[in-house]
């Protein structure tokens, strides 16, 4: 818990240093994301925030989530067919998702560097791999040939 508090405090300090205001909703969302420790939908986040701050309106929470995303504090990612999920942007990572069990594996950004520069050189295409997960098979399901 102390670690989580530290992380939230660090993120809030950086937000403030960049000229961003720290409102109740912003603080509550960041604390909820740190506590979640996984990828959560906007609805999940709204429920977490309202459990502690019933006075914060749902629409305020969604607006605040958008604002935090524009400020670079929060990022969303699509892990598969479901809805977008949110995570904090202070620890950049990419996502691998197993199509068989749905496990989400976080991997370092730089794994995509070679692919990114090749696509840039050959196709003038700039990839943003953190926006969508790379789908495949985890080590437990690698040998499943069906489906
Ligand atoms: Zn998106
Ligand atoms: Zn993530
Ligand atoms: Zn799997």
mmCIF file of N, CA and C in Angstrom, residues 1-75:
data_model
loop_
_atom_site.group_PDB
_atom_site.id
_atom_site.type_symbol
_atom_site.label_atom_id
_atom_site.label_comp_id
_atom_site.label_asym_id
_atom_site.label_seq_id
_atom_site.Cartn_x
_atom_site.Cartn_y
_atom_site.Cartn_z
ATOM 1 N N UNK A 1 0.816 -1.213 0.000
ATOM 2 C CA UNK A 1 0.000 0.000 0.000
ATOM 3 C C UNK A 1 0.848 1.259 0.000
ATOM 4 N N UNK A 2 1.922 1.194 0.782
ATOM 5 C CA UNK A 2 2.819 2.357 0.820
ATOM 6 C C UNK A 2 3.397 2.617 -0.563
ATOM 7 N N UNK A 3 3.777 1.519 -1.248
ATOM 8 C CA UNK A 3 4.293 1.659 -2.601
ATOM 9 C C UNK A 3 3.281 2.345 -3.499
ATOM 10 N N UNK A 4 2.026 1.891 -3.387
ATOM 11 C CA UNK A 4 0.962 2.468 -4.205
ATOM 12 C C UNK A 4 0.773 3.946 -3.907
ATOM 13 N N UNK A 5 0.812 4.293 -2.612
ATOM 14 C CA UNK A 5 0.669 5.696 -2.230
ATOM 15 C C UNK A 5 1.800 6.529 -2.823
ATOM 16 N N UNK A 6 3.014 5.975 -2.766
ATOM 17 C CA UNK A 6 4.171 6.668 -3.319
ATOM 18 C C UNK A 6 3.990 6.905 -4.815
ATOM 19 N N UNK A 7 3.527 5.872 -5.496
ATOM 20 C CA UNK A 7 3.381 5.975 -6.949
ATOM 21 C C UNK A 7 2.342 7.040 -7.285
ATOM 22 N N UNK A 8 1.214 7.017 -6.593
ATOM 23 C CA UNK A 8 0.171 8.015 -6.830
ATOM 24 C C UNK A 8 0.706 9.419 -6.537
ATOM 25 N N UNK A 9 1.457 9.549 -5.445
ATOM 26 C CA UNK A 9 2.009 10.856 -5.073
ATOM 27 C C UNK A 9 2.976 11.356 -6.145
ATOM 28 N N UNK A 10 3.796 10.435 -6.662
ATOM 29 C CA UNK A 10 4.753 10.799 -7.720
ATOM 30 C C UNK A 10 4.028 11.297 -8.966
ATOM 31 N N UNK A 11 2.983 10.568 -9.343
ATOM 32 C CA UNK A 11 2.238 10.926 -10.552
ATOM 33 C C UNK A 11 1.557 12.286 -10.364
ATOM 34 N N UNK A 12 0.974 12.495 -9.188
ATOM 35 C CA UNK A 12 0.293 13.768 -8.911
ATOM 36 C C UNK A 12 1.292 14.926 -8.894
ATOM 37 N N UNK A 13 2.490 14.674 -8.347
ATOM 38 C CA UNK A 13 3.510 15.723 -8.297
ATOM 39 C C UNK A 13 3.943 16.112 -9.707
ATOM 40 N N UNK A 14 4.092 15.109 -10.576
ATOM 41 C CA UNK A 14 4.503 15.373 -11.954
ATOM 42 C C UNK A 14 3.403 16.140 -12.694
ATOM 43 N N UNK A 15 2.165 15.751 -12.435
ATOM 44 C CA UNK A 15 1.029 16.429 -13.052
ATOM 45 C C UNK A 15 1.020 17.911 -12.665
ATOM 46 N N UNK A 16 1.245 18.156 -11.386
ATOM 47 C CA UNK A 16 1.244 19.527 -10.882
ATOM 48 C C UNK A 16 2.428 20.324 -11.423
ATOM 49 N N UNK A 17 3.588 19.668 -11.493
ATOM 50 C CA UNK A 17 4.790 20.326 -12.004
ATOM 51 C C UNK A 17 4.587 20.749 -13.458
ATOM 52 N N UNK A 18 3.782 19.972 -14.189
ATOM 53 C CA UNK A 18 3.502 20.298 -15.586
ATOM 54 C C UNK A 18 2.388 21.322 -15.731
ATOM 55 N N UNK A 19 1.924 21.870 -14.645
ATOM 56 C CA UNK A 19 0.908 22.903 -14.701
ATOM 57 C C UNK A 19 -0.519 22.378 -14.620
ATOM 58 N N UNK A 20 -0.649 21.056 -14.415
ATOM 59 C CA UNK A 20 -1.986 20.462 -14.326
ATOM 60 C C UNK A 20 -2.572 20.645 -12.935
ATOM 61 N N UNK A 21 -3.882 20.862 -12.869
ATOM 62 C CA UNK A 21 -4.546 20.984 -11.576
ATOM 63 C C UNK A 21 -4.779 19.604 -10.984
ATOM 64 N N UNK A 22 -4.723 19.542 -9.658
ATOM 65 C CA UNK A 22 -5.053 18.294 -8.977
ATOM 66 C C UNK A 22 -6.426 18.471 -8.331
ATOM 67 N N UNK A 23 -7.438 17.885 -8.966
ATOM 68 C CA UNK A 23 -8.799 17.966 -8.435
ATOM 69 C C UNK A 23 -9.120 16.664 -7.708
ATOM 70 N N UNK A 24 -10.244 16.660 -6.998
ATOM 71 C CA UNK A 24 -10.675 15.445 -6.299
ATOM 72 C C UNK A 24 -10.816 14.284 -7.278
ATOM 73 N N UNK A 25 -11.461 14.558 -8.424
ATOM 74 C CA UNK A 25 -11.695 13.491 -9.393
ATOM 75 C C UNK A 25 -10.378 12.984 -9.976
ATOM 76 N N UNK A 26 -9.469 13.904 -10.286
ATOM 77 C CA UNK A 26 -8.173 13.477 -10.847
ATOM 78 C C UNK A 26 -7.409 12.620 -9.856
ATOM 79 N N UNK A 27 -7.352 13.092 -8.605
ATOM 80 C CA UNK A 27 -6.635 12.336 -7.582
ATOM 81 C C UNK A 27 -7.280 10.958 -7.393
ATOM 82 N N UNK A 28 -8.602 10.946 -7.309
ATOM 83 C CA UNK A 28 -9.319 9.687 -7.065
ATOM 84 C C UNK A 28 -9.082 8.689 -8.198
ATOM 85 N N UNK A 29 -9.059 9.172 -9.434
ATOM 86 C CA UNK A 29 -8.838 8.281 -10.580
ATOM 87 C C UNK A 29 -7.425 7.694 -10.554
ATOM 88 N N UNK A 30 -6.449 8.531 -10.262
ATOM 89 C CA UNK A 30 -5.061 8.050 -10.232
ATOM 90 C C UNK A 30 -4.888 7.033 -9.110
ATOM 91 N N UNK A 31 -5.459 7.329 -7.947
ATOM 92 C CA UNK A 31 -5.374 6.385 -6.823
ATOM 93 C C UNK A 31 -6.061 5.062 -7.200
ATOM 94 N N UNK A 32 -7.209 5.145 -7.874
ATOM 95 C CA UNK A 32 -7.939 3.931 -8.268
ATOM 96 C C UNK A 32 -7.130 3.118 -9.270
ATOM 97 N N UNK A 33 -6.446 3.790 -10.203
ATOM 98 C CA UNK A 33 -5.637 3.077 -11.189
ATOM 99 C C UNK A 33 -4.432 2.411 -10.544
ATOM 100 N N UNK A 34 -3.820 3.085 -9.591
ATOM 101 C CA UNK A 34 -2.684 2.484 -8.877
ATOM 102 C C UNK A 34 -3.173 1.261 -8.105
ATOM 103 N N UNK A 35 -4.303 1.392 -7.436
ATOM 104 C CA UNK A 35 -4.835 0.299 -6.616
ATOM 105 C C UNK A 35 -5.267 -0.879 -7.478
ATOM 106 N N UNK A 36 -5.795 -0.591 -8.679
ATOM 107 C CA UNK A 36 -6.291 -1.662 -9.547
ATOM 108 C C UNK A 36 -5.159 -2.596 -9.948
ATOM 109 N N UNK A 37 -3.983 -2.051 -10.201
ATOM 110 C CA UNK A 37 -2.803 -2.844 -10.528
ATOM 111 C C UNK A 37 -3.052 -3.765 -11.718
ATOM 112 N N UNK A 38 -3.996 -3.395 -12.566
ATOM 113 C CA UNK A 38 -4.221 -4.138 -13.798
ATOM 114 C C UNK A 38 -4.980 -3.210 -14.750
ATOM 115 N N UNK A 39 -5.379 -3.743 -15.896
ATOM 116 C CA UNK A 39 -6.061 -2.909 -16.873
ATOM 117 C C UNK A 39 -7.554 -2.905 -16.596
ATOM 118 N N UNK A 40 -8.129 -1.734 -16.509
ATOM 119 C CA UNK A 40 -9.534 -1.608 -16.113
ATOM 120 C C UNK A 40 -10.302 -0.736 -17.100
ATOM 121 N N UNK A 41 -11.582 -1.044 -17.245
ATOM 122 C CA UNK A 41 -12.425 -0.247 -18.140
ATOM 123 C C UNK A 41 -12.821 1.054 -17.447
ATOM 124 N N UNK A 42 -13.315 1.988 -18.244
ATOM 125 C CA UNK A 42 -13.766 3.265 -17.690
ATOM 126 C C UNK A 42 -14.894 3.027 -16.686
ATOM 127 N N UNK A 43 -15.760 2.070 -16.969
ATOM 128 C CA UNK A 43 -16.866 1.761 -16.040
ATOM 129 C C UNK A 43 -16.348 1.229 -14.706
ATOM 130 N N UNK A 44 -15.345 0.338 -14.778
ATOM 131 C CA UNK A 44 -14.741 -0.185 -13.540
ATOM 132 C C UNK A 44 -14.166 0.962 -12.719
ATOM 133 N N UNK A 45 -13.475 1.871 -13.414
ATOM 134 C CA UNK A 45 -12.856 3.000 -12.722
ATOM 135 C C UNK A 45 -13.905 3.899 -12.085
ATOM 136 N N UNK A 46 -14.973 4.142 -12.832
ATOM 137 C CA UNK A 46 -16.043 4.995 -12.302
ATOM 138 C C UNK A 46 -16.625 4.384 -11.035
ATOM 139 N N UNK A 47 -16.801 3.059 -11.049
ATOM 140 C CA UNK A 47 -17.350 2.375 -9.875
ATOM 141 C C UNK A 47 -16.397 2.495 -8.682
ATOM 142 N N UNK A 48 -15.084 2.343 -8.943
ATOM 143 C CA UNK A 48 -14.082 2.458 -7.863
ATOM 144 C C UNK A 48 -14.101 3.855 -7.252
ATOM 145 N N UNK A 49 -14.136 4.857 -8.120
ATOM 146 C CA UNK A 49 -14.099 6.240 -7.635
ATOM 147 C C UNK A 49 -15.372 6.553 -6.856
ATOM 148 N N UNK A 50 -16.517 6.115 -7.390
ATOM 149 C CA UNK A 50 -17.781 6.445 -6.729
ATOM 150 C C UNK A 50 -17.964 5.701 -5.409
ATOM 151 N N UNK A 51 -17.285 4.553 -5.254
ATOM 152 C CA UNK A 51 -17.357 3.831 -3.991
ATOM 153 C C UNK A 51 -16.777 4.682 -2.861
ATOM 154 N N UNK A 52 -15.783 5.506 -3.222
ATOM 155 C CA UNK A 52 -15.118 6.330 -2.205
ATOM 156 C C UNK A 52 -15.649 7.764 -2.225
ATOM 157 N N UNK A 53 -15.990 8.236 -3.424
ATOM 158 C CA UNK A 53 -16.499 9.610 -3.585
ATOM 159 C C UNK A 53 -17.851 9.569 -4.294
ATOM 160 N N UNK A 54 -18.899 9.220 -3.550
ATOM 161 C CA UNK A 54 -20.221 9.104 -4.187
ATOM 162 C C UNK A 54 -20.713 10.422 -4.773
ATOM 163 N N UNK A 55 -20.120 11.520 -4.313
ATOM 164 C CA UNK A 55 -20.542 12.847 -4.775
ATOM 165 C C UNK A 55 -19.965 13.206 -6.153
ATOM 166 N N UNK A 56 -18.946 12.462 -6.598
ATOM 167 C CA UNK A 56 -18.363 12.763 -7.914
ATOM 168 C C UNK A 56 -19.220 12.110 -8.995
ATOM 169 N N UNK A 57 -19.766 12.933 -9.870
ATOM 170 C CA UNK A 57 -20.684 12.451 -10.909
ATOM 171 C C UNK A 57 -19.954 11.585 -11.936
ATOM 172 N N UNK A 58 -20.684 10.602 -12.450
ATOM 173 C CA UNK A 58 -20.097 9.690 -13.439
ATOM 174 C C UNK A 58 -19.538 10.427 -14.659
ATOM 175 N N UNK A 59 -20.279 11.401 -15.149
ATOM 176 C CA UNK A 59 -19.826 12.127 -16.338
ATOM 177 C C UNK A 59 -18.535 12.902 -16.042
ATOM 178 N N UNK A 60 -18.408 13.362 -14.805
ATOM 179 C CA UNK A 60 -17.168 14.046 -14.402
ATOM 180 C C UNK A 60 -15.996 13.070 -14.454
ATOM 181 N N UNK A 61 -16.269 11.841 -14.016
ATOM 182 C CA UNK A 61 -15.205 10.834 -14.010
ATOM 183 C C UNK A 61 -14.740 10.541 -15.440
ATOM 184 N N UNK A 62 -15.677 10.362 -16.364
ATOM 185 C CA UNK A 62 -15.292 10.081 -17.755
ATOM 186 C C UNK A 62 -14.560 11.272 -18.370
ATOM 187 N N UNK A 63 -15.040 12.462 -18.087
ATOM 188 C CA UNK A 63 -14.365 13.669 -18.605
ATOM 189 C C UNK A 63 -12.954 13.762 -18.050
ATOM 190 N N UNK A 64 -12.823 13.465 -16.759
ATOM 191 C CA UNK A 64 -11.513 13.538 -16.106
ATOM 192 C C UNK A 64 -10.560 12.509 -16.690
ATOM 193 N N UNK A 65 -11.092 11.328 -16.987
ATOM 194 C CA UNK A 65 -10.265 10.282 -17.593
ATOM 195 C C UNK A 65 -9.721 10.770 -18.946
ATOM 196 N N UNK A 66 -10.571 11.391 -19.749
ATOM 197 C CA UNK A 66 -10.133 11.958 -21.034
ATOM 198 C C UNK A 66 -9.059 13.019 -20.823
ATOM 199 N N UNK A 67 -9.283 13.882 -19.829
ATOM 200 C CA UNK A 67 -8.320 14.962 -19.557
ATOM 201 C C UNK A 67 -6.971 14.372 -19.150
ATOM 202 N N UNK A 68 -6.998 13.363 -18.292
ATOM 203 C CA UNK A 68 -5.739 12.739 -17.843
ATOM 204 C C UNK A 68 -5.028 12.055 -19.002
ATOM 205 N N UNK A 69 -5.819 11.559 -19.958
ATOM 206 C CA UNK A 69 -5.211 10.929 -21.126
ATOM 207 C C UNK A 69 -4.531 11.991 -21.992
ATOM 208 N N UNK A 70 -5.209 13.123 -22.188
ATOM 209 C CA UNK A 70 -4.593 14.208 -22.971
ATOM 210 C C UNK A 70 -3.331 14.715 -22.299
ATOM 211 N N UNK A 71 -3.310 14.690 -20.962
ATOM 212 C CA UNK A 71 -2.152 15.173 -20.217
ATOM 213 C C UNK A 71 -1.026 14.131 -20.161
ATOM 214 N N UNK A 72 -1.277 12.951 -20.718
ATOM 215 C CA UNK A 72 -0.230 11.935 -20.756
ATOM 216 C C UNK A 72 -0.062 11.154 -19.464
ATOM 217 N N UNK A 73 -1.028 11.278 -18.550
ATOM 218 C CA UNK A 73 -0.945 10.574 -17.271
ATOM 219 C C UNK A 73 -1.504 9.158 -17.404
ATOM 220 N N UNK A 74 -2.525 9.047 -18.237
ATOM 221 C CA UNK A 74 -3.252 7.792 -18.406
ATOM 222 C C UNK A 74 -3.238 7.444 -19.888
ATOM 223 N N UNK A 75 -3.302 6.167 -20.178
ATOM 224 C CA UNK A 75 -3.331 5.717 -21.559
ATOM 225 C C UNK A 75 -4.393 4.618 -21.678
#
